[in-house]
Amino acid sequence: MYSIDSHGHLQVLVWNLHKQTGRDWRNELSQYSLHSQIVLLQEVKLTMAFKRYIKEAHWHANHVDAFTIFNNSAGVLSAGKSPVESVSGYRIPEPVFRLPKSSSIARYQLSNGQILTAVNVHLINFTLGMKAYRKQMSTLITDLRDDNGPMIFAGDFNTWSRKRQEMIALMMMDLGLSEVTYANDMRRHFLNRLPLDHVYYRGLDLKKAEVLTTTASDHNPIRVTFHIDNHFRSLH
């Protein structure tokens, strides 16, 4: 049995890679994920170079295609140092430009016998109302109703309006999730100073959270360290 954490230690990197348009994306991704057990990436273009990187870094990766451009698919990618127990992919078109956004739900074994649910989202950006945005989230949440254990819900939420931010906050509260906060909050913001990237969690002890600076993407990566409560360790 492979557990995703390392003796109760779990570090997670969350980052919108902006299709690897930054020149130094490989070096920075390697540096920032060096001690991470889970990496949740958005806007990953599945080029041959990225496939080689995943193989050389020994990640177990699952990519959910949103759309294909120049023979390379782009979407969310969830990677772990151990294989997933299960994974589901989701895709929904943008109402205005019709380019889809994708999300995934991956489940990993923990050393205490529990299953960790890791949700990786890239939510709809351009839309005139809330209907499609709400539908994308509601579909995910419907499939999470039976997940009672630890959970991480993270990614690029495109929360550029108060209505969006309030809707997400209520949905996360309904799932019993708390939002990670940062002393050095350098997350990408919209013009009204609302952050677009978020990490929510439950059933884990939050030890450290930081926003890292980068020139390799238009989003700064988020790195969060959790501790697994071994009180729930399986007796089997």
PDB file of C-alpha atoms in Angstrom:
ATOM      1  CA  MET A   1       0.000   0.000   0.000  1.00  0.00           C
ATOM      2  CA  TYR A   2       1.407   3.364  -1.050  1.00  0.00           C
ATOM      3  CA  SER A   3       0.588   6.381   1.118  1.00  0.00           C
ATOM      4  CA  ILE A   4       0.885   9.858  -0.392  1.00  0.00           C
ATOM      5  CA  ASP A   5       2.214  11.509   2.779  1.00  0.00           C
ATOM      6  CA  SER A   6       5.710  11.061   4.173  1.00  0.00           C
ATOM      7  CA  HIS A   7       5.437   9.910   7.807  1.00  0.00           C
ATOM      8  CA  GLY A   8       2.478  12.236   8.396  1.00  0.00           C
ATOM      9  CA  HIS A   9       4.020  15.134   6.451  1.00  0.00           C
ATOM     10  CA  LEU A  10       2.140  16.356   3.361  1.00  0.00           C
ATOM     11  CA  GLN A  11       3.281  19.268   1.214  1.00  0.00           C
ATOM     12  CA  VAL A  12       1.099  20.474  -1.659  1.00  0.00           C
ATOM     13  CA  LEU A  13       2.029  22.843  -4.486  1.00  0.00           C
ATOM     14  CA  VAL A  14      -0.760  24.689  -6.341  1.00  0.00           C
ATOM     15  CA  TRP A  15       0.112  26.650  -9.476  1.00  0.00           C
ATOM     16  CA  ASN A  16      -1.409  27.941 -12.719  1.00  0.00           C
ATOM     17  CA  LEU A  17       1.462  27.360 -15.165  1.00  0.00           C
ATOM     18  CA  HIS A  18       0.047  29.636 -17.897  1.00  0.00           C
ATOM     19  CA  LYS A  19       0.747  26.947 -20.535  1.00  0.00           C
ATOM     20  CA  GLN A  20       4.488  26.995 -19.708  1.00  0.00           C
ATOM     21  CA  THR A  21       4.958  30.265 -21.585  1.00  0.00           C
ATOM     22  CA  GLY A  22       7.565  31.415 -19.053  1.00  0.00           C
ATOM     23  CA  ARG A  23      11.127  30.572 -20.031  1.00  0.00           C
ATOM     24  CA  ASP A  24      12.159  29.130 -16.662  1.00  0.00           C
ATOM     25  CA  TRP A  25       9.035  27.105 -15.816  1.00  0.00           C
ATOM     26  CA  ARG A  26      10.901  23.774 -15.575  1.00  0.00           C
ATOM     27  CA  ASN A  27      13.564  24.964 -13.127  1.00  0.00           C
ATOM     28  CA  GLU A  28      11.052  26.784 -10.942  1.00  0.00           C
ATOM     29  CA  LEU A  29       8.575  23.901 -10.914  1.00  0.00           C
ATOM     30  CA  SER A  30      11.388  21.537  -9.948  1.00  0.00           C
ATOM     31  CA  GLN A  31      12.551  23.877  -7.193  1.00  0.00           C
ATOM     32  CA  TYR A  32       9.131  24.657  -5.747  1.00  0.00           C
ATOM     33  CA  SER A  33       7.890  21.041  -5.825  1.00  0.00           C
ATOM     34  CA  LEU A  34      11.134  19.493  -4.542  1.00  0.00           C
ATOM     35  CA  HIS A  35       9.669  18.375  -1.197  1.00  0.00           C
ATOM     36  CA  SER A  36       6.012  18.192  -2.266  1.00  0.00           C
ATOM     37  CA  GLN A  37       4.017  14.982  -2.357  1.00  0.00           C
ATOM     38  CA  ILE A  38       1.135  16.445  -4.396  1.00  0.00           C
ATOM     39  CA  VAL A  39       1.205  19.029  -7.190  1.00  0.00           C
ATOM     40  CA  LEU A  40      -2.037  20.558  -8.462  1.00  0.00           C
ATOM     41  CA  LEU A  41      -1.425  22.490 -11.680  1.00  0.00           C
ATOM     42  CA  GLN A  42      -3.718  24.473 -13.962  1.00  0.00           C
ATOM     43  CA  GLU A  43      -3.229  25.545 -17.584  1.00  0.00           C
ATOM     44  CA  VAL A  44      -0.744  22.776 -18.274  1.00  0.00           C
ATOM     45  CA  LYS A  45       0.049  22.311 -21.964  1.00  0.00           C
ATOM     46  CA  LEU A  46       0.894  18.652 -22.427  1.00  0.00           C
ATOM     47  CA  THR A  47       3.916  19.090 -24.680  1.00  0.00           C
ATOM     48  CA  MET A  48       6.634  16.500 -25.207  1.00  0.00           C
ATOM     49  CA  ALA A  49       8.894  18.599 -22.969  1.00  0.00           C
ATOM     50  CA  PHE A  50       6.348  18.511 -20.146  1.00  0.00           C
ATOM     51  CA  LYS A  51       5.805  14.771 -20.550  1.00  0.00           C
ATOM     52  CA  ARG A  52       9.577  14.272 -20.269  1.00  0.00           C
ATOM     53  CA  TYR A  53       9.649  16.425 -17.149  1.00  0.00           C
ATOM     54  CA  ILE A  54       6.919  14.348 -15.467  1.00  0.00           C
ATOM     55  CA  LYS A  55       8.739  11.120 -16.306  1.00  0.00           C
ATOM     56  CA  GLU A  56      12.123  12.375 -15.129  1.00  0.00           C
ATOM     57  CA  ALA A  57      10.629  13.770 -11.905  1.00  0.00           C
ATOM     58  CA  HIS A  58       8.974  10.382 -11.187  1.00  0.00           C
ATOM     59  CA  TRP A  59       5.504  11.884 -10.754  1.00  0.00           C
ATOM     60  CA  HIS A  60       2.329   9.819 -11.088  1.00  0.00           C
ATOM     61  CA  ALA A  61       0.301  12.325 -13.130  1.00  0.00           C
ATOM     62  CA  ASN A  62      -3.258  12.622 -14.408  1.00  0.00           C
ATOM     63  CA  HIS A  63      -4.119  15.281 -16.991  1.00  0.00           C
ATOM     64  CA  VAL A  64      -7.681  16.384 -17.777  1.00  0.00           C
ATOM     65  CA  ASP A  65      -7.838  17.921 -21.227  1.00  0.00           C
ATOM     66  CA  ALA A  66      -9.759  21.181 -21.568  1.00  0.00           C
ATOM     67  CA  PHE A  67      -8.925  21.906 -25.207  1.00  0.00           C
ATOM     68  CA  THR A  68      -6.265  21.151 -27.808  1.00  0.00           C
ATOM     69  CA  ILE A  69      -4.119  23.737 -29.565  1.00  0.00           C
ATOM     70  CA  PHE A  70      -1.326  22.992 -32.052  1.00  0.00           C
ATOM     71  CA  ASN A  71      -1.671  19.267 -31.279  1.00  0.00           C
ATOM     72  CA  ASN A  72      -1.040  19.831 -27.557  1.00  0.00           C
ATOM     73  CA  SER A  73      -3.847  19.452 -25.045  1.00  0.00           C
ATOM     74  CA  ALA A  74      -4.166  21.976 -22.221  1.00  0.00           C
ATOM     75  CA  GLY A  75      -5.924  21.520 -18.890  1.00  0.00           C
ATOM     76  CA  VAL A  76      -5.439  20.689 -15.222  1.00  0.00           C
ATOM     77  CA  LEU A  77      -2.829  18.189 -14.095  1.00  0.00           C
ATOM     78  CA  SER A  78      -2.705  16.485 -10.710  1.00  0.00           C
ATOM     79  CA  ALA A  79       0.503  14.679  -9.811  1.00  0.00           C
ATOM     80  CA  GLY A  80       1.562  12.716  -6.769  1.00  0.00           C
ATOM     81  CA  LYS A  81       4.614  10.868  -5.531  1.00  0.00           C
ATOM     82  CA  SER A  82       2.325   7.840  -5.156  1.00  0.00           C
ATOM     83  CA  PRO A  83      -0.402   6.552  -7.494  1.00  0.00           C
ATOM     84  CA  VAL A  84      -4.010   7.651  -7.096  1.00  0.00           C
ATOM     85  CA  GLU A  85      -6.702   5.379  -5.703  1.00  0.00           C
ATOM     86  CA  SER A  86      -9.136   6.883  -8.210  1.00  0.00           C
ATOM     87  CA  VAL A  87      -9.473   9.974 -10.402  1.00  0.00           C
ATOM     88  CA  SER A  88     -12.350  11.709 -12.206  1.00  0.00           C
ATOM     89  CA  GLY A  89     -12.168  14.449 -14.831  1.00  0.00           C
ATOM     90  CA  TYR A  90     -14.604  17.251 -15.654  1.00  0.00           C
ATOM     91  CA  ARG A  91     -14.884  19.720 -18.506  1.00  0.00           C
ATOM     92  CA  ILE A  92     -17.244  22.616 -19.182  1.00  0.00           C
ATOM     93  CA  PRO A  93     -17.157  25.205 -22.016  1.00  0.00           C
ATOM     94  CA  GLU A  94     -16.721  28.914 -21.395  1.00  0.00           C
ATOM     95  CA  PRO A  95     -20.078  30.556 -22.238  1.00  0.00           C
ATOM     96  CA  VAL A  96     -18.461  33.434 -24.160  1.00  0.00           C
ATOM     97  CA  PHE A  97     -15.353  32.109 -25.951  1.00  0.00           C
ATOM     98  CA  ARG A  98     -16.350  28.402 -25.797  1.00  0.00           C
ATOM     99  CA  LEU A  99     -12.849  27.298 -24.761  1.00  0.00           C
ATOM    100  CA  PRO A 100     -13.522  24.708 -22.025  1.00  0.00           C
ATOM    101  CA  LYS A 101     -12.141  24.672 -18.506  1.00  0.00           C
ATOM    102  CA  SER A 102     -11.289  21.397 -16.782  1.00  0.00           C
ATOM    103  CA  SER A 103     -11.141  20.109 -13.216  1.00  0.00           C
ATOM    104  CA  SER A 104     -10.339  16.823 -11.513  1.00  0.00           C
ATOM    105  CA  ILE A 105     -10.983  14.872  -8.329  1.00  0.00           C
ATOM    106  CA  ALA A 106      -8.147  12.552  -7.266  1.00  0.00           C
ATOM    107  CA  ARG A 107      -8.124  10.313  -4.220  1.00  0.00           C
ATOM    108  CA  TYR A 108      -4.959   9.206  -2.418  1.00  0.00           C
ATOM    109  CA  GLN A 109      -4.217   6.759   0.379  1.00  0.00           C
ATOM    110  CA  LEU A 110      -2.891   8.311   3.603  1.00  0.00           C
ATOM    111  CA  SER A 111      -0.620   6.592   6.108  1.00  0.00           C
ATOM    112  CA  ASN A 112      -3.330   6.717   8.785  1.00  0.00           C
ATOM    113  CA  GLY A 113      -5.690   4.608   6.666  1.00  0.00           C
ATOM    114  CA  GLN A 114      -7.867   7.470   5.442  1.00  0.00           C
ATOM    115  CA  ILE A 115      -8.437   8.549   1.857  1.00  0.00           C
ATOM    116  CA  LEU A 116      -7.471  12.102   0.930  1.00  0.00           C
ATOM    117  CA  THR A 117      -9.592  13.784  -1.728  1.00  0.00           C
ATOM    118  CA  ALA A 118      -7.662  16.347  -3.791  1.00  0.00           C
ATOM    119  CA  VAL A 119      -9.778  18.598  -6.014  1.00  0.00           C
ATOM    120  CA  ASN A 120      -7.925  20.538  -8.706  1.00  0.00           C
ATOM    121  CA  VAL A 121     -10.006  23.289 -10.332  1.00  0.00           C
ATOM    122  CA  HIS A 122      -9.727  25.829 -13.091  1.00  0.00           C
ATOM    123  CA  LEU A 123     -13.054  27.620 -13.031  1.00  0.00           C
ATOM    124  CA  ILE A 124     -14.833  29.482 -15.803  1.00  0.00           C
ATOM    125  CA  ASN A 125     -13.516  32.969 -16.421  1.00  0.00           C
ATOM    126  CA  PHE A 126     -15.526  34.891 -19.025  1.00  0.00           C
ATOM    127  CA  THR A 127     -19.267  34.764 -18.429  1.00  0.00           C
ATOM    128  CA  LEU A 128     -21.950  37.421 -18.108  1.00  0.00           C
ATOM    129  CA  GLY A 129     -23.816  35.808 -15.223  1.00  0.00           C
ATOM    130  CA  MET A 130     -23.324  33.204 -12.502  1.00  0.00           C
ATOM    131  CA  LYS A 131     -25.240  30.268 -14.014  1.00  0.00           C
ATOM    132  CA  ALA A 132     -22.372  28.436 -15.758  1.00  0.00           C
ATOM    133  CA  TYR A 133     -19.916  29.221 -12.964  1.00  0.00           C
ATOM    134  CA  ARG A 134     -22.317  27.829 -10.365  1.00  0.00           C
ATOM    135  CA  LYS A 135     -23.030  24.765 -12.512  1.00  0.00           C
ATOM    136  CA  GLN A 136     -19.321  23.912 -12.779  1.00  0.00           C
ATOM    137  CA  MET A 137     -18.907  24.013  -9.011  1.00  0.00           C
ATOM    138  CA  SER A 138     -22.210  22.254  -8.293  1.00  0.00           C
ATOM    139  CA  THR A 139     -21.216  19.300 -10.491  1.00  0.00           C
ATOM    140  CA  LEU A 140     -18.012  18.847  -8.516  1.00  0.00           C
ATOM    141  CA  ILE A 141     -19.688  19.206  -5.145  1.00  0.00           C
ATOM    142  CA  THR A 142     -22.385  16.675  -6.043  1.00  0.00           C
ATOM    143  CA  ASP A 143     -19.648  14.095  -6.626  1.00  0.00           C
ATOM    144  CA  LEU A 144     -17.996  14.963  -3.296  1.00  0.00           C
ATOM    145  CA  ARG A 145     -21.014  14.394  -1.060  1.00  0.00           C
ATOM    146  CA  ASP A 146     -19.913  10.900  -0.054  1.00  0.00           C
ATOM    147  CA  ASP A 147     -16.311  11.959   0.714  1.00  0.00           C
ATOM    148  CA  ASN A 148     -16.220  12.294   4.498  1.00  0.00           C
ATOM    149  CA  GLY A 149     -12.467  12.276   5.032  1.00  0.00           C
ATOM    150  CA  PRO A 150      -9.650  14.776   4.579  1.00  0.00           C
ATOM    151  CA  MET A 151      -9.947  17.050   1.567  1.00  0.00           C
ATOM    152  CA  ILE A 152      -7.972  19.679  -0.321  1.00  0.00           C
ATOM    153  CA  PHE A 153      -9.885  21.857  -2.785  1.00  0.00           C
ATOM    154  CA  ALA A 154      -7.516  24.126  -4.677  1.00  0.00           C
ATOM    155  CA  GLY A 155      -6.663  25.877  -7.917  1.00  0.00           C
ATOM    156  CA  ASP A 156      -7.523  28.893 -10.030  1.00  0.00           C
ATOM    157  CA  PHE A 157     -11.077  29.840  -9.035  1.00  0.00           C
ATOM    158  CA  ASN A 158     -11.195  33.009 -11.156  1.00  0.00           C
ATOM    159  CA  THR A 159     -12.901  34.781  -8.238  1.00  0.00           C
ATOM    160  CA  TRP A 160     -12.687  38.247  -9.778  1.00  0.00           C
ATOM    161  CA  SER A 161     -16.043  39.417  -8.405  1.00  0.00           C
ATOM    162  CA  ARG A 162     -17.569  39.639  -4.935  1.00  0.00           C
ATOM    163  CA  LYS A 163     -20.481  37.450  -6.073  1.00  0.00           C
ATOM    164  CA  ARG A 164     -18.112  34.704  -7.169  1.00  0.00           C
ATOM    165  CA  GLN A 165     -16.057  34.931  -4.009  1.00  0.00           C
ATOM    166  CA  GLU A 166     -19.144  34.810  -1.802  1.00  0.00           C
ATOM    167  CA  MET A 167     -20.565  31.826  -3.696  1.00  0.00           C
ATOM    168  CA  ILE A 168     -17.313  29.874  -3.337  1.00  0.00           C
ATOM    169  CA  ALA A 169     -17.070  30.735   0.370  1.00  0.00           C
ATOM    170  CA  LEU A 170     -20.586  29.379   0.993  1.00  0.00           C
ATOM    171  CA  MET A 171     -19.956  26.195  -0.989  1.00  0.00           C
ATOM    172  CA  MET A 172     -16.694  25.539   0.824  1.00  0.00           C
ATOM    173  CA  MET A 173     -18.358  26.145   4.172  1.00  0.00           C
ATOM    174  CA  ASP A 174     -21.059  23.645   3.217  1.00  0.00           C
ATOM    175  CA  LEU A 175     -18.324  21.042   2.654  1.00  0.00           C
ATOM    176  CA  GLY A 176     -16.743  21.871   6.010  1.00  0.00           C
ATOM    177  CA  LEU A 177     -13.624  23.354   4.411  1.00  0.00           C
ATOM    178  CA  SER A 178     -11.477  26.197   5.748  1.00  0.00           C
ATOM    179  CA  GLU A 179      -9.472  28.572   3.562  1.00  0.00           C
ATOM    180  CA  VAL A 180      -5.697  28.740   3.822  1.00  0.00           C
ATOM    181  CA  THR A 181      -4.424  32.261   4.576  1.00  0.00           C
ATOM    182  CA  TYR A 182      -0.950  33.683   3.985  1.00  0.00           C
ATOM    183  CA  ALA A 183       1.310  36.101   5.831  1.00  0.00           C
ATOM    184  CA  ASN A 184       2.926  37.042   2.514  1.00  0.00           C
ATOM    185  CA  ASP A 185      -0.145  37.132   0.286  1.00  0.00           C
ATOM    186  CA  MET A 186       1.374  37.633  -3.155  1.00  0.00           C
ATOM    187  CA  ARG A 187      -1.347  35.756  -5.009  1.00  0.00           C
ATOM    188  CA  ARG A 188      -2.410  37.079  -8.385  1.00  0.00           C
ATOM    189  CA  HIS A 189      -5.227  39.593  -7.945  1.00  0.00           C
ATOM    190  CA  PHE A 190      -7.832  41.032 -10.272  1.00  0.00           C
ATOM    191  CA  LEU A 191      -8.066  44.801 -10.689  1.00  0.00           C
ATOM    192  CA  ASN A 192     -10.305  45.042  -7.611  1.00  0.00           C
ATOM    193  CA  ARG A 193      -7.641  43.239  -5.531  1.00  0.00           C
ATOM    194  CA  LEU A 194      -9.612  39.998  -5.272  1.00  0.00           C
ATOM    195  CA  PRO A 195      -7.320  36.922  -5.372  1.00  0.00           C
ATOM    196  CA  LEU A 196      -7.936  34.312  -8.073  1.00  0.00           C
ATOM    197  CA  ASP A 197      -6.118  31.309  -6.562  1.00  0.00           C
ATOM    198  CA  HIS A 198      -7.251  29.575  -3.376  1.00  0.00           C
ATOM    199  CA  VAL A 199      -6.577  26.509  -1.221  1.00  0.00           C
ATOM    200  CA  TYR A 200      -9.301  25.087   1.041  1.00  0.00           C
ATOM    201  CA  TYR A 201      -8.894  22.080   3.335  1.00  0.00           C
ATOM    202  CA  ARG A 202     -10.414  19.924   6.070  1.00  0.00           C
ATOM    203  CA  GLY A 203      -9.311  17.010   8.233  1.00  0.00           C
ATOM    204  CA  LEU A 204      -5.658  18.083   8.106  1.00  0.00           C
ATOM    205  CA  ASP A 205      -3.446  20.135  10.427  1.00  0.00           C
ATOM    206  CA  LEU A 206      -2.171  23.220   8.635  1.00  0.00           C
ATOM    207  CA  LYS A 207       1.501  23.815   9.460  1.00  0.00           C
ATOM    208  CA  LYS A 208       2.746  26.335   6.897  1.00  0.00           C
ATOM    209  CA  ALA A 209       1.418  28.287   3.917  1.00  0.00           C
ATOM    210  CA  GLU A 210       3.382  30.519   1.580  1.00  0.00           C
ATOM    211  CA  VAL A 211       3.025  32.256  -1.759  1.00  0.00           C
ATOM    212  CA  LEU A 212       6.160  32.038  -3.870  1.00  0.00           C
ATOM    213  CA  THR A 213       7.190  34.590  -6.481  1.00  0.00           C
ATOM    214  CA  THR A 214       7.897  33.670 -10.077  1.00  0.00           C
ATOM    215  CA  THR A 215       8.550  35.041 -13.546  1.00  0.00           C
ATOM    216  CA  ALA A 216       7.604  31.726 -15.182  1.00  0.00           C
ATOM    217  CA  SER A 217       3.832  32.362 -15.048  1.00  0.00           C
ATOM    218  CA  ASP A 218       1.307  35.151 -14.552  1.00  0.00           C
ATOM    219  CA  HIS A 219       0.215  33.355 -11.340  1.00  0.00           C
ATOM    220  CA  ASN A 220       2.404  32.907  -8.271  1.00  0.00           C
ATOM    221  CA  PRO A 221       2.599  29.356  -6.897  1.00  0.00           C
ATOM    222  CA  ILE A 222       1.149  28.453  -3.503  1.00  0.00           C
ATOM    223  CA  ARG A 223       2.875  25.900  -1.275  1.00  0.00           C
ATOM    224  CA  VAL A 224       1.102  24.490   1.775  1.00  0.00           C
ATOM    225  CA  THR A 225       2.355  22.012   4.360  1.00  0.00           C
ATOM    226  CA  PHE A 226      -0.033  19.832   6.347  1.00  0.00           C
ATOM    227  CA  HIS A 227       0.332  17.229   9.069  1.00  0.00           C
ATOM    228  CA  ILE A 228      -1.678  14.003   9.031  1.00  0.00           C
ATOM    229  CA  ASP A 229      -3.274  13.101  12.353  1.00  0.00           C
ATOM    230  CA  ASN A 230      -2.056   9.588  13.088  1.00  0.00           C
ATOM    231  CA  HIS A 231      -4.774   9.173  15.711  1.00  0.00           C
ATOM    232  CA  PHE A 232      -6.848   7.808  12.817  1.00  0.00           C
ATOM    233  CA  ARG A 233      -4.186   5.334  11.689  1.00  0.00           C
ATOM    234  CA  SER A 234      -5.672   2.126  10.366  1.00  0.00           C
ATOM    235  CA  LEU A 235      -5.248  -0.979  12.529  1.00  0.00           C
ATOM    236  CA  HIS A 236      -5.130  -3.246   9.469  1.00  0.00           C
TER     237      HIS A 236
END
